[in-house]
PDB file of C-alpha atoms in Angstrom:
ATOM      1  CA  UNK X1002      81.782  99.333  38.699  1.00 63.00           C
ATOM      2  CA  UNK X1003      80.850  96.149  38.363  1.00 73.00           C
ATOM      3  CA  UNK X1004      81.376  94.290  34.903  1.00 89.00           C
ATOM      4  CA  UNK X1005      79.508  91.282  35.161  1.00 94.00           C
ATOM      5  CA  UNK X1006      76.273  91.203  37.239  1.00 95.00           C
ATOM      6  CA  UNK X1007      74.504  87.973  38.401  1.00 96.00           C
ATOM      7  CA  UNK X1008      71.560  89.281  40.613  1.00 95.00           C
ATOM      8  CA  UNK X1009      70.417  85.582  41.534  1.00 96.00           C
ATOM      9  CA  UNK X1010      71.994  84.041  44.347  1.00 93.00           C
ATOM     10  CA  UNK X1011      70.160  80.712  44.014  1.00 95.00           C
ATOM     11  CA  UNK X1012      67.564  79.097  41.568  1.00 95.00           C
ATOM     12  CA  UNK X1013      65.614  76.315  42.362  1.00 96.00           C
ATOM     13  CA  UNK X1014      63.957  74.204  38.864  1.00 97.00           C
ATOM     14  CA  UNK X1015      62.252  71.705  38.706  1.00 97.00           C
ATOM     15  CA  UNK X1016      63.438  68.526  36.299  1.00 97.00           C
ATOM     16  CA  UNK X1017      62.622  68.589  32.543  1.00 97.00           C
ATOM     17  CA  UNK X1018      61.924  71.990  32.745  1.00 97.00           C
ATOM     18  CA  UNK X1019      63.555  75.357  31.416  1.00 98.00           C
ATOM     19  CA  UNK X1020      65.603  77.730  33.721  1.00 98.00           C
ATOM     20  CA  UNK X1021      67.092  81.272  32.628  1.00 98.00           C
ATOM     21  CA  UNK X1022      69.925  82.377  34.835  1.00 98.00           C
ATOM     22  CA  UNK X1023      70.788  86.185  34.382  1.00 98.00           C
ATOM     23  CA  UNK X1024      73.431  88.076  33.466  1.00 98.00           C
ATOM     24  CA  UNK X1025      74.495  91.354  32.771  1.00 97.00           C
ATOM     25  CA  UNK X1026      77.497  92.809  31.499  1.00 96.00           C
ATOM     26  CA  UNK X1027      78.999  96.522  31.316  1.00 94.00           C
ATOM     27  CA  UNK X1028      81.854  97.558  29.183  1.00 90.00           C
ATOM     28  CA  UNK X1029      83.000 100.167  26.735  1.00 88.00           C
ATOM     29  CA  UNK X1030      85.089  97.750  24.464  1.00 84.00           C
ATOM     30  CA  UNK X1031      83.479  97.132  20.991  1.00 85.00           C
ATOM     31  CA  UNK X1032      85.079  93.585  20.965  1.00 84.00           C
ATOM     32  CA  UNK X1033      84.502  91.445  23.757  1.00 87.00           C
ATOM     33  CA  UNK X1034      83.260  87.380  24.409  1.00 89.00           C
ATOM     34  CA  UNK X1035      80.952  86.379  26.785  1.00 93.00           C
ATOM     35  CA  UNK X1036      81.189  83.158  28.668  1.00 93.00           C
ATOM     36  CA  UNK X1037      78.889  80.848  30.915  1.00 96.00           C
ATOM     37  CA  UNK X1038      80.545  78.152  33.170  1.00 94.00           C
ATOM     38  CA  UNK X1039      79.499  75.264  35.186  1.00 96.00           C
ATOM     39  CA  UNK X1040      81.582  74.413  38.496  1.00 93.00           C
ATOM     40  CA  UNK X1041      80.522  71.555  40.066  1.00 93.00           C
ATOM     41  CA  UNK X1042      81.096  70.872  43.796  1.00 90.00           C
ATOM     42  CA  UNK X1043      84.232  69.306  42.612  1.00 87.00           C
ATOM     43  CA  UNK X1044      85.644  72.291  42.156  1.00 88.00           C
ATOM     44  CA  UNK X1045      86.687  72.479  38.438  1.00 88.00           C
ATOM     45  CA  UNK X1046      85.354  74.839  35.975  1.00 90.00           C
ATOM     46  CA  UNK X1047      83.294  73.677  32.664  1.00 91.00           C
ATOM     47  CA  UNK X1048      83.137  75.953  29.952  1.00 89.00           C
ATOM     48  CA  UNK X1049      79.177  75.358  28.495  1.00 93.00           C
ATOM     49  CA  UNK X1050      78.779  78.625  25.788  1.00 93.00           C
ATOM     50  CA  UNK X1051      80.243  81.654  24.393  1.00 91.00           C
ATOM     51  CA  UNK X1052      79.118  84.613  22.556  1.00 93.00           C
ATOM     52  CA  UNK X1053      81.000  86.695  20.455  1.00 89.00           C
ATOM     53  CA  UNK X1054      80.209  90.434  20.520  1.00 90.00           C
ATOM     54  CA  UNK X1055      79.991  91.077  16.968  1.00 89.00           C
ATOM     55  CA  UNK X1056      77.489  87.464  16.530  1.00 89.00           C
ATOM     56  CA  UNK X1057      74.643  88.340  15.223  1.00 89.00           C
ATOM     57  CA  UNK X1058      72.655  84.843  16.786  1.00 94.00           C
ATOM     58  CA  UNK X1059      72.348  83.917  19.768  1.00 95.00           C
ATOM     59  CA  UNK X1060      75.090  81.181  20.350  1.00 94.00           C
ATOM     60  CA  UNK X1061      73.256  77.552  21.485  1.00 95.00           C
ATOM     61  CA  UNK X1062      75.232  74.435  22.655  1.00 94.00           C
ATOM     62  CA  UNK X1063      72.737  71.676  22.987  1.00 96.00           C
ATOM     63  CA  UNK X1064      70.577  71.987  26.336  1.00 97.00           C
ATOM     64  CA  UNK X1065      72.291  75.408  26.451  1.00 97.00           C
ATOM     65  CA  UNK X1066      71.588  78.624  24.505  1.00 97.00           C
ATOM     66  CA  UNK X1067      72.520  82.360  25.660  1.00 97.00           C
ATOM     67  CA  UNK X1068      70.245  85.207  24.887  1.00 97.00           C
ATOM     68  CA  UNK X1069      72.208  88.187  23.948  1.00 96.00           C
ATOM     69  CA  UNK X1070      70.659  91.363  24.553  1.00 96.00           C
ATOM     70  CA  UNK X1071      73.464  93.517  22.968  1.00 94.00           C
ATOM     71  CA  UNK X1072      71.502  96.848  23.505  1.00 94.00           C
ATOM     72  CA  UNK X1073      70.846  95.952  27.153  1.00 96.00           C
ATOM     73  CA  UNK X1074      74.286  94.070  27.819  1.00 96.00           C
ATOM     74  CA  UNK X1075      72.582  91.152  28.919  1.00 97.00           C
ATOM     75  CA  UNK X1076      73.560  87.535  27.870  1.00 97.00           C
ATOM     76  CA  UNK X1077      71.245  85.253  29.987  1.00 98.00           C
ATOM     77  CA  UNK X1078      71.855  81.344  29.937  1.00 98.00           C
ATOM     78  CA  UNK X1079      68.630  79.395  28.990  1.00 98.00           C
ATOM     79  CA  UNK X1080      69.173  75.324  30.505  1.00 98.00           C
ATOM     80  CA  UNK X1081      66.756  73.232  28.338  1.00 96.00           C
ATOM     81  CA  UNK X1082      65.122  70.382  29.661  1.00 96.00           C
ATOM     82  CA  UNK X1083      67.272  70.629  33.289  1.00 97.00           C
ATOM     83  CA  UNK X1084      68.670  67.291  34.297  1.00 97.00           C
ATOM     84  CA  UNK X1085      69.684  66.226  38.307  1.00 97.00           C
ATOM     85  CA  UNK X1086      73.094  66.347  37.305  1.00 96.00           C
ATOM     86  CA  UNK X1087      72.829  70.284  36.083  1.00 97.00           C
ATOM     87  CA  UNK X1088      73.213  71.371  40.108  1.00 97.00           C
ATOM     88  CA  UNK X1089      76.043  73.234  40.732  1.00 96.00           C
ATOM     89  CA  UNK X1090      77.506  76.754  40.488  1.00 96.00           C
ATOM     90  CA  UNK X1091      77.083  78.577  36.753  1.00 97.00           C
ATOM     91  CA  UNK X1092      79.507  82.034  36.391  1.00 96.00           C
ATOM     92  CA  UNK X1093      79.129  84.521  33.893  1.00 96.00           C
ATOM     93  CA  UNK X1094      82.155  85.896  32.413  1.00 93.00           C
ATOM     94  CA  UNK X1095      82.975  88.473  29.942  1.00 91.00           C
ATOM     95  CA  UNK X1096      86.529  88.881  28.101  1.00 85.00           C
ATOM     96  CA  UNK X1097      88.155  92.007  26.822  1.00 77.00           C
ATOM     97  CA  UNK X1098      91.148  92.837  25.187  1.00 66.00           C
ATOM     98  CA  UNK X1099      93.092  95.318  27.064  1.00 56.00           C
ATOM     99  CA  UNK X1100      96.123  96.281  25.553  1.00 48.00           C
ATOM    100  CA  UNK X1101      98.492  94.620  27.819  1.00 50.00           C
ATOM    101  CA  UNK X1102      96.592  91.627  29.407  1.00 49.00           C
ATOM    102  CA  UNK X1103      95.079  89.784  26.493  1.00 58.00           C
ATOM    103  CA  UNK X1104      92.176  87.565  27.265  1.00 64.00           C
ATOM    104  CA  UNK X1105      91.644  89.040  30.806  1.00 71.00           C
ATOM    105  CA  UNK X1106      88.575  87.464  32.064  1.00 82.00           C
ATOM    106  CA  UNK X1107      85.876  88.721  34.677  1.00 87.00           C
ATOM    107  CA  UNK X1108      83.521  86.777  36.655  1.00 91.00           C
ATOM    108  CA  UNK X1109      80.240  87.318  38.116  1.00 94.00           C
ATOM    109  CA  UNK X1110      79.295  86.288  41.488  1.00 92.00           C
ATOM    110  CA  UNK X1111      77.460  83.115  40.339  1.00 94.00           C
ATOM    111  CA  UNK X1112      73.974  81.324  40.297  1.00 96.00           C
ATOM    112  CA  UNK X1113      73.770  78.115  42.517  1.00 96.00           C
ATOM    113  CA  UNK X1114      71.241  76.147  40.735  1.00 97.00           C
ATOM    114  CA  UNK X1115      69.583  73.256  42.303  1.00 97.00           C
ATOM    115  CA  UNK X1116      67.490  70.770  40.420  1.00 97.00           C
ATOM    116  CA  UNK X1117      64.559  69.151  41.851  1.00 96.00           C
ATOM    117  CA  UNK X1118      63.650  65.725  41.255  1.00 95.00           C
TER     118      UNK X1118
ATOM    119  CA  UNK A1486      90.762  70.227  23.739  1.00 61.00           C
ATOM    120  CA  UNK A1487      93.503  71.524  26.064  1.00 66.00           C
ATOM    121  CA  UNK A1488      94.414  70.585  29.394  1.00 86.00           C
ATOM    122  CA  UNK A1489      95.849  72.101  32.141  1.00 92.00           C
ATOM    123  CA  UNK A1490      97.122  70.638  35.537  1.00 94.00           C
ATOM    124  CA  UNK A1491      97.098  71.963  39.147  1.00 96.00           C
ATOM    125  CA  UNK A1492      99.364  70.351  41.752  1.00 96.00           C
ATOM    126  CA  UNK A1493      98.716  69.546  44.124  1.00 96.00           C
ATOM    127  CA  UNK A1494      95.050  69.442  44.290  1.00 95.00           C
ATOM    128  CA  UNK A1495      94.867  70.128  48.123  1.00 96.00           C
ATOM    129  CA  UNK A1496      97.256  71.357  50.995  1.00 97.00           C
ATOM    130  CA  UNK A1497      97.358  71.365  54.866  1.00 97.00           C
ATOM    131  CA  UNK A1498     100.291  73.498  56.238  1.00 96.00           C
ATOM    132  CA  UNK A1499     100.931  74.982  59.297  1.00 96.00           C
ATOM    133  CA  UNK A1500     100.749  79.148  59.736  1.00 97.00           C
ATOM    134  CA  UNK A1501     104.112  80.768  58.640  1.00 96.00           C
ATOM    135  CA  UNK A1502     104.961  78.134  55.871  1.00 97.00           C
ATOM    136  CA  UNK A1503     105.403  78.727  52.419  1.00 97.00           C
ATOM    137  CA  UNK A1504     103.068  76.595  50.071  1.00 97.00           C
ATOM    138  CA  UNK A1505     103.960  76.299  46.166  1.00 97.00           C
ATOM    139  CA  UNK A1506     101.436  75.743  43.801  1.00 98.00           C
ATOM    140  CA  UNK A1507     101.790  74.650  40.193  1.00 97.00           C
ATOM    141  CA  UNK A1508     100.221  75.072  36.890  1.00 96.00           C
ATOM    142  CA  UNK A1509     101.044  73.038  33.715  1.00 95.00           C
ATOM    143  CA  UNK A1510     100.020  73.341  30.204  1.00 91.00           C
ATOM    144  CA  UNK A1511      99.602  69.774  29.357  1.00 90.00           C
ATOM    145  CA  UNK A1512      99.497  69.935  25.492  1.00 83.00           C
ATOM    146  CA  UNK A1513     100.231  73.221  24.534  1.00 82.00           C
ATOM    147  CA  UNK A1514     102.470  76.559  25.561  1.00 84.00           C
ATOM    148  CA  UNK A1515     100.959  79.204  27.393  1.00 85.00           C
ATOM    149  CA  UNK A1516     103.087  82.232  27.379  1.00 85.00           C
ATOM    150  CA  UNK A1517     100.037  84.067  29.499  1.00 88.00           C
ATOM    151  CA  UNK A1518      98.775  82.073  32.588  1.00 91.00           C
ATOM    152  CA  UNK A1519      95.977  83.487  35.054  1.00 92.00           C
ATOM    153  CA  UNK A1520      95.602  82.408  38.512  1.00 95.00           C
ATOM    154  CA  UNK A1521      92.492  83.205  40.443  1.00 95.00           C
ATOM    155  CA  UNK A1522      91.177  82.747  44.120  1.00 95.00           C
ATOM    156  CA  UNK A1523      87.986  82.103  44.928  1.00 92.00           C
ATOM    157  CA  UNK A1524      86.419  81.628  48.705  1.00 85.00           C
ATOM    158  CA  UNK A1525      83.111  79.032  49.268  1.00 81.00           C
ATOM    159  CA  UNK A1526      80.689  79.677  47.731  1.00 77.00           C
ATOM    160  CA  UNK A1527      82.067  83.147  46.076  1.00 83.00           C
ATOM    161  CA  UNK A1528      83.058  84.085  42.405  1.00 87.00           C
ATOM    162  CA  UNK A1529      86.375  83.895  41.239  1.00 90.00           C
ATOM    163  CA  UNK A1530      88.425  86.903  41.654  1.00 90.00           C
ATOM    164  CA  UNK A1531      91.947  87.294  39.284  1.00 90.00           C
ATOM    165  CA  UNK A1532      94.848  87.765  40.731  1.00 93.00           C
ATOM    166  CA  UNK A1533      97.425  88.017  38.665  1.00 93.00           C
ATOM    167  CA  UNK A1534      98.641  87.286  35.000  1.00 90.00           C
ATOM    168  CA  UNK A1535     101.424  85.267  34.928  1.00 91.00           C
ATOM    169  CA  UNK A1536     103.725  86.011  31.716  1.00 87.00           C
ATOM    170  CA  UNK A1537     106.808  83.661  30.790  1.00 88.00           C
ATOM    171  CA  UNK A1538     109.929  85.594  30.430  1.00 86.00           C
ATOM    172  CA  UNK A1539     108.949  88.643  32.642  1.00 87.00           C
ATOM    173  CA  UNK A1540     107.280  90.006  35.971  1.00 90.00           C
ATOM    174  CA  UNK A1541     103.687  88.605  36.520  1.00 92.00           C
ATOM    175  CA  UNK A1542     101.163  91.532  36.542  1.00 90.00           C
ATOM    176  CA  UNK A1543      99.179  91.952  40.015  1.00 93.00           C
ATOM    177  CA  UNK A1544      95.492  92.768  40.432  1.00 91.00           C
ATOM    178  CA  UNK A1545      94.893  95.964  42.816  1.00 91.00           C
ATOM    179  CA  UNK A1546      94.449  95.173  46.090  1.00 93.00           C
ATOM    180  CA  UNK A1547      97.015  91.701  45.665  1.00 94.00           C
ATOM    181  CA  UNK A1548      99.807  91.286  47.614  1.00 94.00           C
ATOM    182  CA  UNK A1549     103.094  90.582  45.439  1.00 94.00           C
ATOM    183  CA  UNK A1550     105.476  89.707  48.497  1.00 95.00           C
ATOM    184  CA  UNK A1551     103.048  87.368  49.013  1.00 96.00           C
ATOM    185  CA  UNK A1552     101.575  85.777  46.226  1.00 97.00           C
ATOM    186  CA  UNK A1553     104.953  85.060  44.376  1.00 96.00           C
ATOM    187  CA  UNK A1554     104.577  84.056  40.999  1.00 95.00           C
ATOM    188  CA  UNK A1555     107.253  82.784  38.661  1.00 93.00           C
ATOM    189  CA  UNK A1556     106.444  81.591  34.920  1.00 92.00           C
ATOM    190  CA  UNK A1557     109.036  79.799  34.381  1.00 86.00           C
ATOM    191  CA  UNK A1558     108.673  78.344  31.263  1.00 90.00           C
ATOM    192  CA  UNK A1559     105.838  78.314  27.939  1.00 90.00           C
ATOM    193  CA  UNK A1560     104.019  74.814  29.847  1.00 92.00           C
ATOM    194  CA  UNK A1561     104.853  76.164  33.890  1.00 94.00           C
ATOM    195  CA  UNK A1562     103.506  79.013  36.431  1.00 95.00           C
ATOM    196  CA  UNK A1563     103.856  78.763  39.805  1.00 96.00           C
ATOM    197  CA  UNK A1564     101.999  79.952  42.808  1.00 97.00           C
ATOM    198  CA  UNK A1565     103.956  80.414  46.198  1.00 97.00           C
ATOM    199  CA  UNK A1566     102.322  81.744  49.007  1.00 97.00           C
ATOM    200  CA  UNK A1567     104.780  82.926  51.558  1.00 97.00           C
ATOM    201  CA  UNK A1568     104.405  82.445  55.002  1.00 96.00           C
ATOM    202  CA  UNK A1569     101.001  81.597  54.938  1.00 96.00           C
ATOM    203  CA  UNK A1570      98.306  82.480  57.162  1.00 96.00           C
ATOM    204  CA  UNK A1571      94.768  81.402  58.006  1.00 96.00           C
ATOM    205  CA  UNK A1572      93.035  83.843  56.166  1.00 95.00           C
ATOM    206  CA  UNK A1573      95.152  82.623  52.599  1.00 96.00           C
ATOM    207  CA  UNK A1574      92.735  79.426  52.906  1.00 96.00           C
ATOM    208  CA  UNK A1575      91.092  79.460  49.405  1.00 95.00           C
ATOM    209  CA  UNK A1576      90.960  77.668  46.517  1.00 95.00           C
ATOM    210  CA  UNK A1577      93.705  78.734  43.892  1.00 97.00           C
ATOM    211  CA  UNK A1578      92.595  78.112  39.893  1.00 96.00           C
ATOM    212  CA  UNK A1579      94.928  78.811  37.033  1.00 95.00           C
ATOM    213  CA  UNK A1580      93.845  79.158  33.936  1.00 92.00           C
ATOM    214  CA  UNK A1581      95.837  79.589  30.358  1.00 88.00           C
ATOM    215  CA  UNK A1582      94.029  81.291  27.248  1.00 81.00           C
ATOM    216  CA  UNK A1583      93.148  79.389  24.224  1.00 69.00           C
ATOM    217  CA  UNK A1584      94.857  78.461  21.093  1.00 58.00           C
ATOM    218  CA  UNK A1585      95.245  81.331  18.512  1.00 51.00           C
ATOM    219  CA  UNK A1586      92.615  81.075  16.073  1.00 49.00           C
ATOM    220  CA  UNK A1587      89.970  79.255  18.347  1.00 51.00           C
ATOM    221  CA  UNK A1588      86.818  80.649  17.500  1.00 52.00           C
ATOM    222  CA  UNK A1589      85.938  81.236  21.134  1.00 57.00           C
ATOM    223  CA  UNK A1590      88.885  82.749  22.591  1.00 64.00           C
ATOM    224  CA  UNK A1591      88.681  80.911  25.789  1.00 72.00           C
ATOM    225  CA  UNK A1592      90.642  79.950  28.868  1.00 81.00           C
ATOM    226  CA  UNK A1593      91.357  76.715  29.873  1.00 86.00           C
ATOM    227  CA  UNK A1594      90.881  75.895  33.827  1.00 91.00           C
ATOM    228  CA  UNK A1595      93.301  73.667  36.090  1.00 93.00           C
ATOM    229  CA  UNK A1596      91.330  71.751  38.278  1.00 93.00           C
ATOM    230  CA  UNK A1597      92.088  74.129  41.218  1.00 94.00           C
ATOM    231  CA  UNK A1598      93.865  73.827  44.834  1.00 96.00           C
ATOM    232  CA  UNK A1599      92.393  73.882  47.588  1.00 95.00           C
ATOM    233  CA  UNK A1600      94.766  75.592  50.179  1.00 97.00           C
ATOM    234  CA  UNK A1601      94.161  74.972  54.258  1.00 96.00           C
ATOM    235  CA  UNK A1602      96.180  76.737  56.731  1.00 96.00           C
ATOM    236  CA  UNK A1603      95.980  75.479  60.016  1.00 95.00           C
TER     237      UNK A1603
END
C-alpha cells in the first residue's frame, strides 16, 4: 500500500491567492513526522514544514501552514498569499521509525504547482 | 543548518562504464546516509541506506551488484553504478538525517546528480 498519497498531479493558482495541496498518509506507527518539500527545477530539495505526530497544532512556517487531520491521516499544505517564485514540484513525506532504519523517509508522487501572474 | 554535497552534479558516460557518485556531510557526521532516485517529473523513490562501518541496506526491487554503495567514513557515501546502462539515467539524491535533538527530525538533501548514459 501506498504510504503517502498526493492525488493532484498539477495545480494551477493564481498570484496572491491561497492554494491547498493534498496529502494523505497511512501508517500504523504511533510516532511518526510529516514533511512538505519544495524542489525547484533546479533539482534540489527545500524542506518548507513539519508536523510531529503527537503536535497538537497545526505546524505554520510563514506563507506555509499544514493542516493535520490526525483522524483522517491527512496533512495538507496551505501556500498563503502564492508568489511567481512558489512554481515548482512540492512532495509530501512521512517518517517512521523502524527498528533498524531510523529516519526512513517516504515520498509521495508530488504536486507541480504553477503560479499565474 | 547542515549541508550536504553531491559530486559531481551531472555525468555523461558511455553504456558499460562505471560512474561513482559522492555524498559528503559538510559540517557534521552522518553515520546513516540515504540515497534516492528519482525519474522527470516522478517522486523520489529510496534506494538504499547507507550505514558507515557495515553493509548498506537495499530497497526491494534494487539491484546491489549494481548500485554499489560504500560508506566509507561518518562525512562520505558513495554511489557507483556499475556498468551502466541507458535505462540507469536518473537523478541520484542523498540525503543524511538530522542532528540528534532537532526538533524536526529531518533529512538533509545533496543537491542531486543528474546521471546520462549515452
Amino acid at each position: 500500500a501506498q504510504k503517502i498519497t498526493q492525488t493532484q498531479p498539477g495545480m494551477f493558482v493564481q498570484e496572491k491567492e491561497a492554494v491547498t495541496l493534498d496529502c494523505t498518509y497511512d501508517t500504523s506507527d504511533p510516532s511518526y513526522g510529516l514533511f512538505w518539500y519544495k524542489q525547484p527545477s533546479s533539482g534540489e530539495m527545500i524542506f518548507l514544514i513539519y508536523q510531529g505526530s503527537y503536535d497538537q497544532q497545526n505546524a505554520t512556517e510563514g506563507r506555509y501552514s499544514l493542516n493535520f487531520q490526525k483522524a483522517r491521516k491527512s496533512a495538507n499544505l496551505v501556500i498563503s498569499a502564492s508568489q511567481l517564485g512558489d512554481s515548482a514540484m512540492y512532495f509530501c513525506a512521512m517518517r517512521e521509525v523502524p527498528v533498524y532504519n531510523f529516519n526512513k523517509f517516504y515520498f509521495g508522487s508530488g504536486t507541480k504547482l504553477n503560479v499565474k501572474p | 543548518g547542515a549541508v550536504v554535497s553531491q559530486h559531481p552534479s551531472r555525468v555523461i558516460c558511455k553504456s558499460g562504464t562505471s560512474v561513482k557518485i559522492e555524498c559528503r556531510s559538510l559540517d557534521f557526521q552522518a553515520t546513516t546516509m540515504f540515497w534516492y532516485r528519482q525519474f522527470p517529473k516522478k517522486s523520489l523513490m529510496l534506494m538504499a541506506t547507507s550505514n558507515e562501518g557495515s553493509k548498506a541496506t537495499y530497497e526491494q526491487g534494487v539491484e546491489k551488484d549494481k548500485f554499489l554503495i560504500n560508506h566509507a567514513s561518518l562525512t562520505l557515501s558513495t554511489l557507483t553504478v556499475t556498468s551502466a546502462h541507458p535505462e540507469d539515467s536518473s537523478f541520484y539524491i542523498c540525503s543524511a538525517p538530522g542532528l540528534a535533538g532537532e526538533g524536526t527530525d529531518t533529512q538533509y538533501f545533496g543537491p542531486g546528480t543528474r546521471l546520462t548514459v549515452l
